[in-house]
Amino acid sequence: MKISQMHGRSGPVFSFEFFPPKTAEAVGDLLQTVADLDAMHTPDYVSVTYGAGGSTRERTLQTVARIQRELKITAMAHLTCVGHSAAEIHRIATLLEEDGIENILVLRGDPPKGEAAFQRPEGGFGHASELASYLREHFPFDLGGACYPENHPESKTSADDLHFTRHKVACGVSFLTTQLFFDNDDYFGFVSRARRGGIEVPIVPGIMPITNVSQIERFTSLCGARIPAELKARLDRVREDPGAVMALGVEHAILQCRELLEKGAPGIHFYTLNKSYATRAILAALR
């Protein structure tokens, strides 16, 4: 089923994001994690990220196909511009279509490890909007895109960030999922600006439950998100106690999700980090 068709039905749309296993042996473990979440809290769809390495890319294609085929869950593949010509993108999209995948999250992608800035691949695309335009012209996929409540790290101003987001939608993106954030005011402020700017597609908040303090500090430093001072102080007090960090992270995510849904968010997209416990606990509280 196409994800844009899920929005507007009764109830919020819940989705889980996973990254592809690093080894072939770990694929079974991931499928079991997805199955465990599905058994308790049936998601509307799941997505699988797309790495910079060739083996990881192939595993994205294999994993997303197996989730949809074997677990009967709508699956969305991530696809980036990094290292691909248009011909290679066409080949990958054809394989996804042949496997019955109907949804793709289009991303520019981060620079490969060791490179300071993104470089347009020879014969390829330099922006997610270009990738969206190409896929929209050649394939029937439903396309999702990323957006940034606290601005994309490379955007100079909020106005610039909104301009590029609006262009992405004009190029064929039919729903947006936000980068992680921890202050709901950032999400609601972004949605308000987007609506005033003419963006009408669903804007789904992306939530990453905090399970490890050092890890979340690393993630936020890379993507430009911030940890609010009060939350940061609470995390600092328990950072050496994994159980307390997990409890605090789950508590904060539950409060975030409740307010988001009560105030009109169309659903929640969970960045699971391939772990099911925190997401299960949050969904149990919400439902």
PDB file of C-alpha atoms in Angstrom:
ATOM      1  CA  MET A   1       0.000   0.000   0.000  1.00  0.00           C
ATOM      2  CA  LYS A   2       1.185   3.517  -0.715  1.00  0.00           C
ATOM      3  CA  ILE A   3       1.994   5.468   2.435  1.00  0.00           C
ATOM      4  CA  SER A   4       0.298   8.691   1.341  1.00  0.00           C
ATOM      5  CA  GLN A   5      -2.954   6.705   1.175  1.00  0.00           C
ATOM      6  CA  MET A   6      -2.568   5.719   4.836  1.00  0.00           C
ATOM      7  CA  HIS A   7      -2.777   9.337   5.945  1.00  0.00           C
ATOM      8  CA  GLY A   8      -6.248  10.770   6.286  1.00  0.00           C
ATOM      9  CA  ARG A   9      -7.737   7.467   7.396  1.00  0.00           C
ATOM     10  CA  SER A  10      -8.947   6.992  10.947  1.00  0.00           C
ATOM     11  CA  GLY A  11      -6.165   7.186  13.509  1.00  0.00           C
ATOM     12  CA  PRO A  12      -2.479   8.147  13.385  1.00  0.00           C
ATOM     13  CA  VAL A  13       0.049   6.357  11.183  1.00  0.00           C
ATOM     14  CA  PHE A  14       2.817   4.580  13.116  1.00  0.00           C
ATOM     15  CA  SER A  15       6.047   3.478  11.476  1.00  0.00           C
ATOM     16  CA  PHE A  16       9.415   2.031  12.496  1.00  0.00           C
ATOM     17  CA  GLU A  17      12.815   2.651  10.957  1.00  0.00           C
ATOM     18  CA  PHE A  18      15.609   0.082  10.898  1.00  0.00           C
ATOM     19  CA  PHE A  19      19.106   0.044   9.454  1.00  0.00           C
ATOM     20  CA  PRO A  20      20.289  -2.936   7.372  1.00  0.00           C
ATOM     21  CA  PRO A  21      22.358  -5.567   9.187  1.00  0.00           C
ATOM     22  CA  LYS A  22      26.109  -5.471   8.679  1.00  0.00           C
ATOM     23  CA  THR A  23      26.338  -9.213   8.060  1.00  0.00           C
ATOM     24  CA  ALA A  24      24.152 -11.681   6.251  1.00  0.00           C
ATOM     25  CA  GLU A  25      23.805 -13.684   9.483  1.00  0.00           C
ATOM     26  CA  ALA A  26      22.311 -10.657  11.260  1.00  0.00           C
ATOM     27  CA  VAL A  27      19.452 -10.362   8.769  1.00  0.00           C
ATOM     28  CA  GLY A  28      17.523 -13.074  10.608  1.00  0.00           C
ATOM     29  CA  ASP A  29      17.931 -11.231  13.911  1.00  0.00           C
ATOM     30  CA  LEU A  30      16.548  -8.041  12.382  1.00  0.00           C
ATOM     31  CA  LEU A  31      13.595  -9.838  10.846  1.00  0.00           C
ATOM     32  CA  GLN A  32      12.841 -11.317  14.277  1.00  0.00           C
ATOM     33  CA  THR A  33      13.000  -7.838  15.855  1.00  0.00           C
ATOM     34  CA  VAL A  34      10.574  -6.520  13.237  1.00  0.00           C
ATOM     35  CA  ALA A  35       8.302  -9.512  13.769  1.00  0.00           C
ATOM     36  CA  ASP A  36       8.324  -8.967  17.557  1.00  0.00           C
ATOM     37  CA  LEU A  37       7.271  -5.352  17.145  1.00  0.00           C
ATOM     38  CA  ASP A  38       4.661  -6.315  14.577  1.00  0.00           C
ATOM     39  CA  ALA A  39       3.160  -8.979  16.844  1.00  0.00           C
ATOM     40  CA  MET A  40       2.568  -6.508  19.682  1.00  0.00           C
ATOM     41  CA  HIS A  41       2.134  -3.170  17.935  1.00  0.00           C
ATOM     42  CA  THR A  42       1.336  -3.650  14.262  1.00  0.00           C
ATOM     43  CA  PRO A  43       3.008  -0.767  12.406  1.00  0.00           C
ATOM     44  CA  ASP A  44       1.443   0.779   9.344  1.00  0.00           C
ATOM     45  CA  TYR A  45       4.809   0.483   7.644  1.00  0.00           C
ATOM     46  CA  VAL A  46       8.530   0.065   8.304  1.00  0.00           C
ATOM     47  CA  SER A  47      11.503   1.621   6.544  1.00  0.00           C
ATOM     48  CA  VAL A  48      15.068   0.449   5.999  1.00  0.00           C
ATOM     49  CA  THR A  49      17.944   2.914   5.734  1.00  0.00           C
ATOM     50  CA  TYR A  50      20.552   3.057   2.983  1.00  0.00           C
ATOM     51  CA  GLY A  51      24.249   3.102   3.821  1.00  0.00           C
ATOM     52  CA  ALA A  52      27.248   4.445   2.009  1.00  0.00           C
ATOM     53  CA  GLY A  53      28.880   1.056   1.486  1.00  0.00           C
ATOM     54  CA  GLY A  54      28.022  -1.279  -1.378  1.00  0.00           C
ATOM     55  CA  SER A  55      27.263  -4.348   0.762  1.00  0.00           C
ATOM     56  CA  THR A  56      25.017  -2.308   3.036  1.00  0.00           C
ATOM     57  CA  ARG A  57      23.143  -0.971   0.040  1.00  0.00           C
ATOM     58  CA  GLU A  58      22.480  -4.445  -1.289  1.00  0.00           C
ATOM     59  CA  ARG A  59      21.291  -5.535   2.137  1.00  0.00           C
ATOM     60  CA  THR A  60      18.827  -2.635   2.200  1.00  0.00           C
ATOM     61  CA  LEU A  61      17.252  -3.968  -0.972  1.00  0.00           C
ATOM     62  CA  GLN A  62      17.223  -7.537   0.330  1.00  0.00           C
ATOM     63  CA  THR A  63      15.925  -6.616   3.778  1.00  0.00           C
ATOM     64  CA  VAL A  64      13.118  -4.350   2.655  1.00  0.00           C
ATOM     65  CA  ALA A  65      11.950  -6.985   0.164  1.00  0.00           C
ATOM     66  CA  ARG A  66      11.987  -9.754   2.786  1.00  0.00           C
ATOM     67  CA  ILE A  67      10.085  -7.647   5.324  1.00  0.00           C
ATOM     68  CA  GLN A  68       7.318  -7.023   2.827  1.00  0.00           C
ATOM     69  CA  ARG A  69       7.301 -10.534   1.345  1.00  0.00           C
ATOM     70  CA  GLU A  70       7.768 -12.676   4.468  1.00  0.00           C
ATOM     71  CA  LEU A  71       6.249 -10.517   7.217  1.00  0.00           C
ATOM     72  CA  LYS A  72       3.495  -8.979   5.059  1.00  0.00           C
ATOM     73  CA  ILE A  73       4.265  -5.466   6.337  1.00  0.00           C
ATOM     74  CA  THR A  74       4.319  -2.474   4.004  1.00  0.00           C
ATOM     75  CA  ALA A  75       7.990  -1.559   3.625  1.00  0.00           C
ATOM     76  CA  MET A  76       9.688   1.614   2.427  1.00  0.00           C
ATOM     77  CA  ALA A  77      13.235   1.619   1.072  1.00  0.00           C
ATOM     78  CA  HIS A  78      15.556   4.575   1.583  1.00  0.00           C
ATOM     79  CA  LEU A  79      17.461   5.676  -1.511  1.00  0.00           C
ATOM     80  CA  THR A  80      20.242   8.280  -1.684  1.00  0.00           C
ATOM     81  CA  CYS A  81      22.120  10.097  -4.418  1.00  0.00           C
ATOM     82  CA  VAL A  82      25.520   9.123  -2.985  1.00  0.00           C
ATOM     83  CA  GLY A  83      27.785   7.324  -5.438  1.00  0.00           C
ATOM     84  CA  HIS A  84      25.121   6.561  -8.042  1.00  0.00           C
ATOM     85  CA  SER A  85      24.635   7.550 -11.652  1.00  0.00           C
ATOM     86  CA  ALA A  86      21.111   7.921 -12.968  1.00  0.00           C
ATOM     87  CA  ALA A  87      21.493   4.550 -14.662  1.00  0.00           C
ATOM     88  CA  GLU A  88      22.358   2.878 -11.343  1.00  0.00           C
ATOM     89  CA  ILE A  89      19.404   4.574  -9.645  1.00  0.00           C
ATOM     90  CA  HIS A  90      17.196   3.237 -12.442  1.00  0.00           C
ATOM     91  CA  ARG A  91      18.510  -0.294 -11.909  1.00  0.00           C
ATOM     92  CA  ILE A  92      17.903  -0.153  -8.155  1.00  0.00           C
ATOM     93  CA  ALA A  93      14.426   1.304  -8.545  1.00  0.00           C
ATOM     94  CA  THR A  94      13.581  -1.405 -11.078  1.00  0.00           C
ATOM     95  CA  LEU A  95      14.647  -4.121  -8.621  1.00  0.00           C
ATOM     96  CA  LEU A  96      12.518  -2.550  -5.870  1.00  0.00           C
ATOM     97  CA  GLU A  97       9.522  -2.343  -8.171  1.00  0.00           C
ATOM     98  CA  GLU A  98       9.964  -5.985  -9.197  1.00  0.00           C
ATOM     99  CA  ASP A  99      10.000  -6.945  -5.493  1.00  0.00           C
ATOM    100  CA  GLY A 100       6.660  -5.225  -4.972  1.00  0.00           C
ATOM    101  CA  ILE A 101       7.994  -2.191  -3.075  1.00  0.00           C
ATOM    102  CA  GLU A 102       5.722   0.822  -3.576  1.00  0.00           C
ATOM    103  CA  ASN A 103       7.365   3.403  -1.319  1.00  0.00           C
ATOM    104  CA  ILE A 104      10.774   5.100  -1.360  1.00  0.00           C
ATOM    105  CA  LEU A 105      12.244   7.745   0.947  1.00  0.00           C
ATOM    106  CA  VAL A 106      14.373   9.986  -1.280  1.00  0.00           C
ATOM    107  CA  LEU A 107      17.466  11.516   0.308  1.00  0.00           C
ATOM    108  CA  ARG A 108      20.554  13.296  -0.913  1.00  0.00           C
ATOM    109  CA  GLY A 109      22.619  11.365   1.598  1.00  0.00           C
ATOM    110  CA  ASP A 110      25.642  12.293   3.695  1.00  0.00           C
ATOM    111  CA  PRO A 111      29.147  12.557   2.256  1.00  0.00           C
ATOM    112  CA  PRO A 112      30.972   9.206   2.254  1.00  0.00           C
ATOM    113  CA  LYS A 113      33.283   8.595   5.189  1.00  0.00           C
ATOM    114  CA  GLY A 114      36.451  10.610   4.848  1.00  0.00           C
ATOM    115  CA  GLU A 115      34.901  13.303   2.637  1.00  0.00           C
ATOM    116  CA  ALA A 116      34.084  16.709   4.100  1.00  0.00           C
ATOM    117  CA  ALA A 117      31.356  17.709   1.647  1.00  0.00           C
ATOM    118  CA  PHE A 118      28.860  16.010  -0.638  1.00  0.00           C
ATOM    119  CA  GLN A 119      29.972  15.712  -4.254  1.00  0.00           C
ATOM    120  CA  ARG A 120      27.522  15.169  -7.089  1.00  0.00           C
ATOM    121  CA  PRO A 121      28.211  11.703  -8.558  1.00  0.00           C
ATOM    122  CA  GLU A 122      29.188  11.613 -12.217  1.00  0.00           C
ATOM    123  CA  GLY A 123      25.990  11.267 -14.202  1.00  0.00           C
ATOM    124  CA  GLY A 124      23.959  11.358 -11.004  1.00  0.00           C
ATOM    125  CA  PHE A 125      21.991  13.703  -8.794  1.00  0.00           C
ATOM    126  CA  GLY A 126      23.041  16.394  -6.345  1.00  0.00           C
ATOM    127  CA  HIS A 127      19.804  16.896  -4.416  1.00  0.00           C
ATOM    128  CA  ALA A 128      16.916  14.796  -3.123  1.00  0.00           C
ATOM    129  CA  SER A 129      14.592  16.953  -5.239  1.00  0.00           C
ATOM    130  CA  GLU A 130      16.413  15.838  -8.411  1.00  0.00           C
ATOM    131  CA  LEU A 131      16.158  12.206  -7.338  1.00  0.00           C
ATOM    132  CA  ALA A 132      12.445  12.665  -6.625  1.00  0.00           C
ATOM    133  CA  SER A 133      11.852  14.220 -10.049  1.00  0.00           C
ATOM    134  CA  TYR A 134      13.609  11.335 -11.782  1.00  0.00           C
ATOM    135  CA  LEU A 135      11.722   8.650  -9.908  1.00  0.00           C
ATOM    136  CA  ARG A 136       8.406  10.437 -10.370  1.00  0.00           C
ATOM    137  CA  GLU A 137       9.003  10.563 -14.127  1.00  0.00           C
ATOM    138  CA  HIS A 138      10.015   6.920 -14.553  1.00  0.00           C
ATOM    139  CA  PHE A 139       8.308   4.915 -11.772  1.00  0.00           C
ATOM    140  CA  PRO A 140       4.979   4.718  -9.899  1.00  0.00           C
ATOM    141  CA  PHE A 141       6.490   4.860  -6.386  1.00  0.00           C
ATOM    142  CA  ASP A 142       5.016   6.890  -3.560  1.00  0.00           C
ATOM    143  CA  LEU A 143       7.861   9.186  -2.488  1.00  0.00           C
ATOM    144  CA  GLY A 144       8.661  10.441   0.981  1.00  0.00           C
ATOM    145  CA  GLY A 145      11.185  13.099   1.923  1.00  0.00           C
ATOM    146  CA  ALA A 146      13.062  14.375   4.962  1.00  0.00           C
ATOM    147  CA  CYS A 147      12.552  17.709   6.700  1.00  0.00           C
ATOM    148  CA  TYR A 148      14.300  19.455   9.574  1.00  0.00           C
ATOM    149  CA  PRO A 149      12.439  21.194  12.439  1.00  0.00           C
ATOM    150  CA  GLU A 150      15.721  22.832  13.489  1.00  0.00           C
ATOM    151  CA  ASN A 151      16.876  23.437   9.896  1.00  0.00           C
ATOM    152  CA  HIS A 152      19.119  21.303   7.728  1.00  0.00           C
ATOM    153  CA  PRO A 153      22.727  21.693   8.946  1.00  0.00           C
ATOM    154  CA  GLU A 154      23.698  23.179   5.564  1.00  0.00           C
ATOM    155  CA  SER A 155      20.842  25.709   5.391  1.00  0.00           C
ATOM    156  CA  LYS A 156      21.862  29.249   6.274  1.00  0.00           C
ATOM    157  CA  THR A 157      18.385  30.351   7.408  1.00  0.00           C
ATOM    158  CA  SER A 158      14.939  28.940   8.148  1.00  0.00           C
ATOM    159  CA  ALA A 159      13.704  30.639   4.971  1.00  0.00           C
ATOM    160  CA  ASP A 160      16.319  28.794   2.887  1.00  0.00           C
ATOM    161  CA  ASP A 161      15.456  25.507   4.541  1.00  0.00           C
ATOM    162  CA  LEU A 162      11.745  26.002   3.866  1.00  0.00           C
ATOM    163  CA  HIS A 163      12.429  26.958   0.252  1.00  0.00           C
ATOM    164  CA  PHE A 164      14.277  23.711  -0.430  1.00  0.00           C
ATOM    165  CA  THR A 165      11.636  21.662   1.390  1.00  0.00           C
ATOM    166  CA  ARG A 166       8.885  23.262  -0.693  1.00  0.00           C
ATOM    167  CA  HIS A 167      10.864  22.543  -3.875  1.00  0.00           C
ATOM    168  CA  LYS A 168      11.266  18.907  -2.835  1.00  0.00           C
ATOM    169  CA  VAL A 169       7.500  18.579  -2.469  1.00  0.00           C
ATOM    170  CA  ALA A 170       6.956  20.254  -5.847  1.00  0.00           C
ATOM    171  CA  CYS A 171       9.274  17.627  -7.371  1.00  0.00           C
ATOM    172  CA  GLY A 172       7.007  14.785  -6.281  1.00  0.00           C
ATOM    173  CA  VAL A 173       7.385  14.093  -2.553  1.00  0.00           C
ATOM    174  CA  SER A 174       3.965  13.267  -1.098  1.00  0.00           C
ATOM    175  CA  PHE A 175       4.813  13.128   2.633  1.00  0.00           C
ATOM    176  CA  LEU A 176       7.619  14.352   4.881  1.00  0.00           C
ATOM    177  CA  THR A 177       9.286  12.785   7.918  1.00  0.00           C
ATOM    178  CA  THR A 178      11.252  14.979  10.295  1.00  0.00           C
ATOM    179  CA  GLN A 179      14.758  14.573  11.583  1.00  0.00           C
ATOM    180  CA  LEU A 180      14.845  13.612  15.262  1.00  0.00           C
ATOM    181  CA  PHE A 181      14.044  16.367  17.779  1.00  0.00           C
ATOM    182  CA  PHE A 182      13.392  16.556  21.519  1.00  0.00           C
ATOM    183  CA  ASP A 183      11.424  19.794  21.893  1.00  0.00           C
ATOM    184  CA  ASN A 184       7.933  19.643  20.392  1.00  0.00           C
ATOM    185  CA  ASP A 185       7.875  23.416  19.935  1.00  0.00           C
ATOM    186  CA  ASP A 186      10.459  22.919  17.182  1.00  0.00           C
ATOM    187  CA  TYR A 187       8.114  20.542  15.350  1.00  0.00           C
ATOM    188  CA  PHE A 188       5.004  22.674  15.693  1.00  0.00           C
ATOM    189  CA  GLY A 189       6.919  25.786  14.707  1.00  0.00           C
ATOM    190  CA  PHE A 190       8.198  24.070  11.563  1.00  0.00           C
ATOM    191  CA  VAL A 191       4.746  22.780  10.621  1.00  0.00           C
ATOM    192  CA  SER A 192       3.304  26.269  11.047  1.00  0.00           C
ATOM    193  CA  ARG A 193       5.967  27.780   8.781  1.00  0.00           C
ATOM    194  CA  ALA A 194       5.497  25.002   6.234  1.00  0.00           C
ATOM    195  CA  ARG A 195       1.727  25.495   6.053  1.00  0.00           C
ATOM    196  CA  ARG A 196       2.126  29.259   5.666  1.00  0.00           C
ATOM    197  CA  GLY A 197       4.641  28.530   2.910  1.00  0.00           C
ATOM    198  CA  GLY A 198       2.183  26.400   0.965  1.00  0.00           C
ATOM    199  CA  ILE A 199       3.376  22.926   1.942  1.00  0.00           C
ATOM    200  CA  GLU A 200       0.257  20.801   2.451  1.00  0.00           C
ATOM    201  CA  VAL A 201       1.600  17.229   2.572  1.00  0.00           C
ATOM    202  CA  PRO A 202       1.586  15.243   5.865  1.00  0.00           C
ATOM    203  CA  ILE A 203       4.564  16.125   8.101  1.00  0.00           C
ATOM    204  CA  VAL A 204       5.316  13.155  10.361  1.00  0.00           C
ATOM    205  CA  PRO A 205       7.433  13.705  13.491  1.00  0.00           C
ATOM    206  CA  GLY A 206      10.461  11.423  13.785  1.00  0.00           C
ATOM    207  CA  ILE A 207      11.144  10.275  17.352  1.00  0.00           C
ATOM    208  CA  MET A 208      14.333   8.612  18.573  1.00  0.00           C
ATOM    209  CA  PRO A 209      14.027   7.194  22.115  1.00  0.00           C
ATOM    210  CA  ILE A 210      17.180   7.950  24.099  1.00  0.00           C
ATOM    211  CA  THR A 211      18.815   4.713  25.232  1.00  0.00           C
ATOM    212  CA  ASN A 212      22.465   5.791  25.451  1.00  0.00           C
ATOM    213  CA  VAL A 213      23.666   9.299  26.313  1.00  0.00           C
ATOM    214  CA  SER A 214      26.945   9.281  24.372  1.00  0.00           C
ATOM    215  CA  GLN A 215      25.184   7.858  21.346  1.00  0.00           C
ATOM    216  CA  ILE A 216      22.458  10.496  21.275  1.00  0.00           C
ATOM    217  CA  GLU A 217      25.028  13.255  21.767  1.00  0.00           C
ATOM    218  CA  ARG A 218      26.887  11.949  18.727  1.00  0.00           C
ATOM    219  CA  PHE A 219      23.717  11.762  16.628  1.00  0.00           C
ATOM    220  CA  THR A 220      22.587  15.262  17.506  1.00  0.00           C
ATOM    221  CA  SER A 221      26.012  16.741  16.781  1.00  0.00           C
ATOM    222  CA  LEU A 222      25.897  15.210  13.293  1.00  0.00           C
ATOM    223  CA  CYS A 223      22.365  16.243  12.345  1.00  0.00           C
ATOM    224  CA  GLY A 224      22.172  19.651  14.001  1.00  0.00           C
ATOM    225  CA  ALA A 225      19.470  18.743  16.521  1.00  0.00           C
ATOM    226  CA  ARG A 226      19.707  19.960  20.102  1.00  0.00           C
ATOM    227  CA  ILE A 227      19.015  18.364  23.453  1.00  0.00           C
ATOM    228  CA  PRO A 228      17.069  20.879  25.594  1.00  0.00           C
ATOM    229  CA  ALA A 229      19.012  22.043  28.647  1.00  0.00           C
ATOM    230  CA  GLU A 230      16.618  20.527  31.191  1.00  0.00           C
ATOM    231  CA  LEU A 231      16.670  17.132  29.472  1.00  0.00           C
ATOM    232  CA  LYS A 232      20.448  17.317  29.093  1.00  0.00           C
ATOM    233  CA  ALA A 233      20.857  17.974  32.824  1.00  0.00           C
ATOM    234  CA  ARG A 234      18.656  15.007  33.709  1.00  0.00           C
ATOM    235  CA  LEU A 235      20.613  12.755  31.343  1.00  0.00           C
ATOM    236  CA  ASP A 236      23.942  13.906  32.765  1.00  0.00           C
ATOM    237  CA  ARG A 237      22.833  12.843  36.235  1.00  0.00           C
ATOM    238  CA  VAL A 238      22.177   9.249  35.137  1.00  0.00           C
ATOM    239  CA  ARG A 239      24.508   8.786  32.146  1.00  0.00           C
ATOM    240  CA  GLU A 240      26.464   5.991  33.876  1.00  0.00           C
ATOM    241  CA  ASP A 241      23.292   4.035  34.731  1.00  0.00           C
ATOM    242  CA  PRO A 242      21.969   2.327  31.558  1.00  0.00           C
ATOM    243  CA  GLY A 243      18.676   1.353  33.165  1.00  0.00           C
ATOM    244  CA  ALA A 244      18.002   4.884  34.373  1.00  0.00           C
ATOM    245  CA  VAL A 245      18.932   6.325  30.964  1.00  0.00           C
ATOM    246  CA  MET A 246      16.527   3.930  29.259  1.00  0.00           C
ATOM    247  CA  ALA A 247      13.708   4.795  31.677  1.00  0.00           C
ATOM    248  CA  LEU A 248      14.278   8.521  31.256  1.00  0.00           C
ATOM    249  CA  GLY A 249      14.477   8.229  27.477  1.00  0.00           C
ATOM    250  CA  VAL A 250      11.254   6.242  27.262  1.00  0.00           C
ATOM    251  CA  GLU A 251       9.480   8.639  29.624  1.00  0.00           C
ATOM    252  CA  HIS A 252      10.499  11.669  27.572  1.00  0.00           C
ATOM    253  CA  ALA A 253       9.473  10.015  24.293  1.00  0.00           C
ATOM    254  CA  ILE A 254       6.052   9.037  25.696  1.00  0.00           C
ATOM    255  CA  LEU A 255       5.390  12.623  26.768  1.00  0.00           C
ATOM    256  CA  GLN A 256       6.573  13.899  23.398  1.00  0.00           C
ATOM    257  CA  CYS A 257       4.373  11.495  21.440  1.00  0.00           C
ATOM    258  CA  ARG A 258       1.263  12.132  23.523  1.00  0.00           C
ATOM    259  CA  GLU A 259       1.473  15.881  22.998  1.00  0.00           C
ATOM    260  CA  LEU A 260       2.286  15.514  19.306  1.00  0.00           C
ATOM    261  CA  LEU A 261      -0.733  13.305  18.670  1.00  0.00           C
ATOM    262  CA  GLU A 262      -3.078  15.355  20.850  1.00  0.00           C
ATOM    263  CA  LYS A 263      -2.143  18.483  18.903  1.00  0.00           C
ATOM    264  CA  GLY A 264      -2.676  16.982  15.481  1.00  0.00           C
ATOM    265  CA  ALA A 265       0.472  15.213  14.292  1.00  0.00           C
ATOM    266  CA  PRO A 266      -0.548  12.701  11.592  1.00  0.00           C
ATOM    267  CA  GLY A 267       1.448   9.872  13.174  1.00  0.00           C
ATOM    268  CA  ILE A 268       4.835   8.978  14.641  1.00  0.00           C
ATOM    269  CA  HIS A 269       7.928   7.597  12.906  1.00  0.00           C
ATOM    270  CA  PHE A 270      10.206   5.784  15.379  1.00  0.00           C
ATOM    271  CA  TYR A 271      13.957   5.606  14.833  1.00  0.00           C
ATOM    272  CA  THR A 272      14.393   2.219  16.526  1.00  0.00           C
ATOM    273  CA  LEU A 273      18.184   1.730  16.127  1.00  0.00           C
ATOM    274  CA  ASN A 274      17.210  -1.917  15.506  1.00  0.00           C
ATOM    275  CA  LYS A 275      16.110  -2.334  19.130  1.00  0.00           C
ATOM    276  CA  SER A 276      12.541  -3.125  20.028  1.00  0.00           C
ATOM    277  CA  TYR A 277      12.289  -2.620  23.800  1.00  0.00           C
ATOM    278  CA  ALA A 278      12.076   1.187  23.952  1.00  0.00           C
ATOM    279  CA  THR A 279       9.683   1.409  21.007  1.00  0.00           C
ATOM    280  CA  ARG A 280       7.454  -1.325  22.460  1.00  0.00           C
ATOM    281  CA  ALA A 281       7.301   0.480  25.804  1.00  0.00           C
ATOM    282  CA  ILE A 282       6.370   3.781  24.171  1.00  0.00           C
ATOM    283  CA  LEU A 283       3.672   2.273  21.982  1.00  0.00           C
ATOM    284  CA  ALA A 284       2.225   0.320  24.891  1.00  0.00           C
ATOM    285  CA  ALA A 285       1.814   3.591  26.802  1.00  0.00           C
ATOM    286  CA  LEU A 286       0.304   5.389  23.804  1.00  0.00           C
ATOM    287  CA  ARG A 287      -2.172   2.660  22.920  1.00  0.00           C
TER     288      ARG A 287
END
